[in-house]
Amino acid sequence: MAIQITGDVEADKVLDADPFALLVGMMLDQQYPMEHAFRGPAKVLDRFGTLEPARIAAADPEEFAALCATPPAIHRFPGSMAARLQELARIVEDEHGGDAARIWTGATSGKDLLERVMALPGFGKQKAQIFVALLAKQRDVRPEGWEAAVGDYALDGHRSVADVVDADSLQKVRDYKKMKKAAAKG
């Protein structure tokens, strides 16, 4: 199944083709509309010319931050996210040989995969659970115990970006999040 998160065919192709792009999109999905966050990797690719983790990690931090802040910026907080993106690239390069997919292909279980993702910058438990669910639902990465590791994100429905496959499902996820927020306030 092709990734269809952003509403932009070209940006979705980047996510579909490059595991690091998908990881970066998830990292950027914080305090920012999800479809915009997941367009971030395509913006970096367009402006920087590559999503190769070694090249991103080695980039001059000020120049890379300026590139990420160029309108339309990769995030509402482009400077801090540029630094986080470079740190993520360093980890992927140093610990996974520059191949983000090794994070999940090397996992021995759902629990191990969740722990591997939680060790990355910008990934708390909930975001890591959502990313593992996205890998399972849209990339067929299903190490034993993944459902237990991600909890309710494994269920059918429209709870997170893991369930976004088109504009309709994106709206359903938005509605679900709005309902959860209202219930928490109520």
mmCIF file of C-alpha atoms in Angstrom:
data_model
loop_
_atom_site.group_PDB
_atom_site.id
_atom_site.type_symbol
_atom_site.label_atom_id
_atom_site.label_comp_id
_atom_site.label_asym_id
_atom_site.label_seq_id
_atom_site.Cartn_x
_atom_site.Cartn_y
_atom_site.Cartn_z
ATOM 1 C CA MET A 1 0.000 0.000 0.000
ATOM 2 C CA ALA A 2 1.358 3.415 -0.918
ATOM 3 C CA ILE A 3 1.651 6.019 1.821
ATOM 4 C CA GLN A 4 -1.015 8.728 1.503
ATOM 5 C CA ILE A 5 -0.654 11.002 4.507
ATOM 6 C CA THR A 6 0.156 14.473 3.189
ATOM 7 C CA GLY A 7 -2.442 15.115 0.509
ATOM 8 C CA ASP A 8 0.513 15.876 -1.783
ATOM 9 C CA VAL A 9 1.375 13.096 -4.234
ATOM 10 C CA GLU A 10 5.060 14.025 -4.519
ATOM 11 C CA ALA A 11 5.553 14.359 -0.747
ATOM 12 C CA ASP A 12 3.841 11.004 -0.224
ATOM 13 C CA LYS A 13 6.152 9.419 -2.815
ATOM 14 C CA VAL A 14 9.145 10.578 -0.764
ATOM 15 C CA LEU A 15 7.669 8.978 2.367
ATOM 16 C CA ASP A 16 6.876 5.824 0.434
ATOM 17 C CA ALA A 17 10.334 5.485 -1.076
ATOM 18 C CA ASP A 18 12.564 6.351 1.865
ATOM 19 C CA PRO A 19 12.335 4.824 5.364
ATOM 20 C CA PHE A 20 14.312 7.752 6.794
ATOM 21 C CA ALA A 21 11.748 10.180 5.326
ATOM 22 C CA LEU A 22 8.924 8.310 7.049
ATOM 23 C CA LEU A 23 10.831 8.409 10.338
ATOM 24 C CA VAL A 24 11.510 12.138 9.942
ATOM 25 C CA GLY A 25 7.853 12.842 9.132
ATOM 26 C CA MET A 26 6.817 11.099 12.335
ATOM 27 C CA MET A 27 9.435 12.987 14.321
ATOM 28 C CA LEU A 28 8.062 16.281 12.964
ATOM 29 C CA ASP A 29 4.472 15.284 13.851
ATOM 30 C CA GLN A 30 4.321 17.313 17.038
ATOM 31 C CA GLN A 31 2.452 20.548 17.704
ATOM 32 C CA TYR A 32 1.942 20.815 13.956
ATOM 33 C CA PRO A 33 -0.760 19.473 11.618
ATOM 34 C CA MET A 34 0.212 15.920 10.669
ATOM 35 C CA GLU A 35 -0.020 16.332 6.910
ATOM 36 C CA HIS A 36 2.311 19.350 7.113
ATOM 37 C CA ALA A 37 4.748 17.474 9.357
ATOM 38 C CA PHE A 38 4.926 14.582 6.924
ATOM 39 C CA ARG A 39 5.595 17.020 4.050
ATOM 40 C CA GLY A 40 8.768 18.094 5.853
ATOM 41 C CA PRO A 41 11.006 15.350 4.419
ATOM 42 C CA ALA A 42 10.063 16.320 0.847
ATOM 43 C CA LYS A 43 10.931 19.961 1.641
ATOM 44 C CA VAL A 44 14.327 18.908 2.992
ATOM 45 C CA LEU A 45 14.945 16.715 -0.061
ATOM 46 C CA ASP A 46 13.978 19.539 -2.417
ATOM 47 C CA ARG A 47 16.150 22.135 -0.663
ATOM 48 C CA PHE A 48 19.103 20.025 0.495
ATOM 49 C CA GLY A 49 19.174 17.612 -2.435
ATOM 50 C CA THR A 50 19.251 14.432 -0.355
ATOM 51 C CA LEU A 51 17.799 12.724 2.679
ATOM 52 C CA GLU A 52 20.973 10.728 3.213
ATOM 53 C CA PRO A 53 21.473 10.650 7.005
ATOM 54 C CA ALA A 54 25.284 11.051 6.792
ATOM 55 C CA ARG A 55 24.971 14.228 4.718
ATOM 56 C CA ILE A 56 22.262 15.698 6.957
ATOM 57 C CA ALA A 57 24.253 14.885 10.099
ATOM 58 C CA ALA A 58 27.375 16.510 8.639
ATOM 59 C CA ALA A 59 25.631 19.675 7.421
ATOM 60 C CA ASP A 60 26.524 22.994 9.004
ATOM 61 C CA PRO A 61 23.885 23.412 11.758
ATOM 62 C CA GLU A 62 23.197 27.080 11.011
ATOM 63 C CA GLU A 63 22.898 26.546 7.272
ATOM 64 C CA PHE A 64 20.702 23.483 7.785
ATOM 65 C CA ALA A 65 18.465 25.398 10.221
ATOM 66 C CA ALA A 66 18.108 28.235 7.703
ATOM 67 C CA LEU A 67 17.181 25.736 4.990
ATOM 68 C CA CYS A 68 14.527 24.224 7.297
ATOM 69 C CA ALA A 69 13.152 27.663 8.168
ATOM 70 C CA THR A 70 12.780 28.809 4.552
ATOM 71 C CA PRO A 71 9.046 29.325 3.912
ATOM 72 C CA PRO A 72 7.191 27.104 3.891
ATOM 73 C CA ALA A 73 9.191 25.889 6.874
ATOM 74 C CA ILE A 74 9.456 22.204 7.738
ATOM 75 C CA HIS A 75 7.749 22.874 11.083
ATOM 76 C CA ARG A 76 6.270 25.583 13.237
ATOM 77 C CA PHE A 77 9.555 25.462 15.227
ATOM 78 C CA PRO A 78 12.040 25.028 12.366
ATOM 79 C CA GLY A 79 15.224 25.751 14.312
ATOM 80 C CA SER A 80 14.715 23.217 17.077
ATOM 81 C CA MET A 81 13.357 20.661 14.618
ATOM 82 C CA ALA A 82 16.349 21.129 12.313
ATOM 83 C CA ALA A 83 18.666 20.355 15.246
ATOM 84 C CA ARG A 84 16.556 17.346 16.202
ATOM 85 C CA LEU A 85 16.561 16.151 12.586
ATOM 86 C CA GLN A 86 20.349 16.358 12.464
ATOM 87 C CA GLU A 87 20.594 14.393 15.730
ATOM 88 C CA LEU A 88 18.202 11.766 14.353
ATOM 89 C CA ALA A 89 20.333 11.545 11.206
ATOM 90 C CA ARG A 90 23.486 11.087 13.345
ATOM 91 C CA ILE A 91 21.879 8.229 15.263
ATOM 92 C CA VAL A 92 20.645 6.524 12.090
ATOM 93 C CA GLU A 93 24.100 6.891 10.561
ATOM 94 C CA ASP A 94 26.117 5.836 13.613
ATOM 95 C CA GLU A 95 23.892 3.113 15.056
ATOM 96 C CA HIS A 96 22.083 1.765 11.979
ATOM 97 C CA GLY A 97 24.636 2.161 9.200
ATOM 98 C CA GLY A 98 22.698 5.015 7.616
ATOM 99 C CA ASP A 99 19.664 2.794 7.000
ATOM 100 C CA ALA A 100 16.615 3.829 9.034
ATOM 101 C CA ALA A 101 14.823 0.603 8.089
ATOM 102 C CA ARG A 102 17.334 -1.308 10.217
ATOM 103 C CA ILE A 103 15.591 0.153 13.249
ATOM 104 C CA TRP A 104 12.615 -2.076 12.488
ATOM 105 C CA THR A 105 14.154 -4.898 10.459
ATOM 106 C CA GLY A 106 16.546 -5.596 13.314
ATOM 107 C CA ALA A 107 13.861 -5.655 15.998
ATOM 108 C CA THR A 108 13.378 -9.011 17.706
ATOM 109 C CA SER A 109 9.864 -8.261 18.990
ATOM 110 C CA GLY A 110 7.224 -5.571 19.180
ATOM 111 C CA LYS A 111 8.589 -4.536 22.579
ATOM 112 C CA ASP A 112 12.124 -4.312 21.159
ATOM 113 C CA LEU A 113 10.904 -2.211 18.228
ATOM 114 C CA LEU A 114 9.023 0.128 20.543
ATOM 115 C CA GLU A 115 12.147 0.546 22.693
ATOM 116 C CA ARG A 116 14.304 1.206 19.621
ATOM 117 C CA VAL A 117 11.936 3.944 18.427
ATOM 118 C CA MET A 118 11.594 5.450 21.922
ATOM 119 C CA ALA A 119 15.400 5.814 22.030
ATOM 120 C CA LEU A 120 15.251 8.275 19.109
ATOM 121 C CA PRO A 121 15.086 12.050 19.627
ATOM 122 C CA GLY A 122 11.542 13.382 19.635
ATOM 123 C CA PHE A 123 9.887 10.006 20.270
ATOM 124 C CA GLY A 124 8.143 9.572 23.578
ATOM 125 C CA LYS A 125 6.150 6.433 24.324
ATOM 126 C CA GLN A 126 2.910 7.503 22.626
ATOM 127 C CA LYS A 127 4.602 8.748 19.450
ATOM 128 C CA ALA A 128 6.711 5.580 19.331
ATOM 129 C CA GLN A 129 3.568 3.452 19.691
ATOM 130 C CA ILE A 130 1.918 5.350 16.850
ATOM 131 C CA PHE A 131 4.984 4.916 14.626
ATOM 132 C CA VAL A 132 5.176 1.185 15.335
ATOM 133 C CA ALA A 133 1.441 0.954 14.503
ATOM 134 C CA LEU A 134 2.061 2.893 11.270
ATOM 135 C CA LEU A 135 4.849 0.463 10.345
ATOM 136 C CA ALA A 136 2.561 -2.486 11.057
ATOM 137 C CA LYS A 137 -0.529 -1.166 9.319
ATOM 138 C CA GLN A 138 1.072 0.511 6.306
ATOM 139 C CA ARG A 139 4.429 -1.236 5.884
ATOM 140 C CA ASP A 140 3.542 -4.745 7.116
ATOM 141 C CA VAL A 141 6.312 -4.592 9.747
ATOM 142 C CA ARG A 142 4.820 -6.831 12.392
ATOM 143 C CA PRO A 143 7.305 -8.326 14.815
ATOM 144 C CA GLU A 144 5.793 -10.698 17.340
ATOM 145 C CA GLY A 145 3.949 -8.769 20.042
ATOM 146 C CA TRP A 146 3.611 -5.518 18.128
ATOM 147 C CA GLU A 147 -0.089 -5.257 19.012
ATOM 148 C CA ALA A 148 0.632 -5.452 22.744
ATOM 149 C CA ALA A 149 3.448 -2.931 22.371
ATOM 150 C CA VAL A 150 1.225 -0.316 20.703
ATOM 151 C CA GLY A 151 -1.982 -0.898 22.662
ATOM 152 C CA ASP A 152 -5.124 0.647 21.209
ATOM 153 C CA TYR A 153 -3.201 1.963 18.183
ATOM 154 C CA ALA A 154 -3.255 -1.615 16.888
ATOM 155 C CA LEU A 155 -7.055 -1.611 16.752
ATOM 156 C CA ASP A 156 -9.063 -0.856 13.642
ATOM 157 C CA GLY A 157 -10.374 2.681 13.564
ATOM 158 C CA HIS A 158 -9.072 6.185 13.079
ATOM 159 C CA ARG A 159 -6.948 6.961 16.136
ATOM 160 C CA SER A 160 -3.689 8.236 14.653
ATOM 161 C CA VAL A 161 -1.579 8.828 11.558
ATOM 162 C CA ALA A 162 -1.143 5.040 11.439
ATOM 163 C CA ASP A 163 -4.743 4.923 10.172
ATOM 164 C CA VAL A 164 -4.446 7.706 7.565
ATOM 165 C CA VAL A 165 -4.693 6.321 4.046
ATOM 166 C CA ASP A 166 -6.547 9.174 2.292
ATOM 167 C CA ALA A 167 -8.232 12.539 2.917
ATOM 168 C CA ASP A 168 -11.338 10.906 4.414
ATOM 169 C CA SER A 169 -9.381 8.896 6.972
ATOM 170 C CA LEU A 170 -7.294 11.993 7.811
ATOM 171 C CA GLN A 171 -10.499 13.847 8.678
ATOM 172 C CA LYS A 172 -11.709 10.895 10.777
ATOM 173 C CA VAL A 173 -8.443 10.912 12.731
ATOM 174 C CA ARG A 174 -8.816 14.669 13.280
ATOM 175 C CA ASP A 175 -12.379 14.172 14.511
ATOM 176 C CA TYR A 176 -11.255 11.394 16.864
ATOM 177 C CA LYS A 177 -8.472 13.565 18.326
ATOM 178 C CA LYS A 178 -10.880 16.471 18.769
ATOM 179 C CA MET A 179 -13.324 14.194 20.582
ATOM 180 C CA LYS A 180 -10.550 12.857 22.854
ATOM 181 C CA LYS A 181 -9.394 16.396 23.660
ATOM 182 C CA ALA A 182 -12.942 17.487 24.482
ATOM 183 C CA ALA A 183 -13.471 14.420 26.691
ATOM 184 C CA ALA A 184 -10.225 15.159 28.550
ATOM 185 C CA LYS A 185 -11.348 18.725 29.221
ATOM 186 C CA GLY A 186 -14.882 17.677 30.168
#
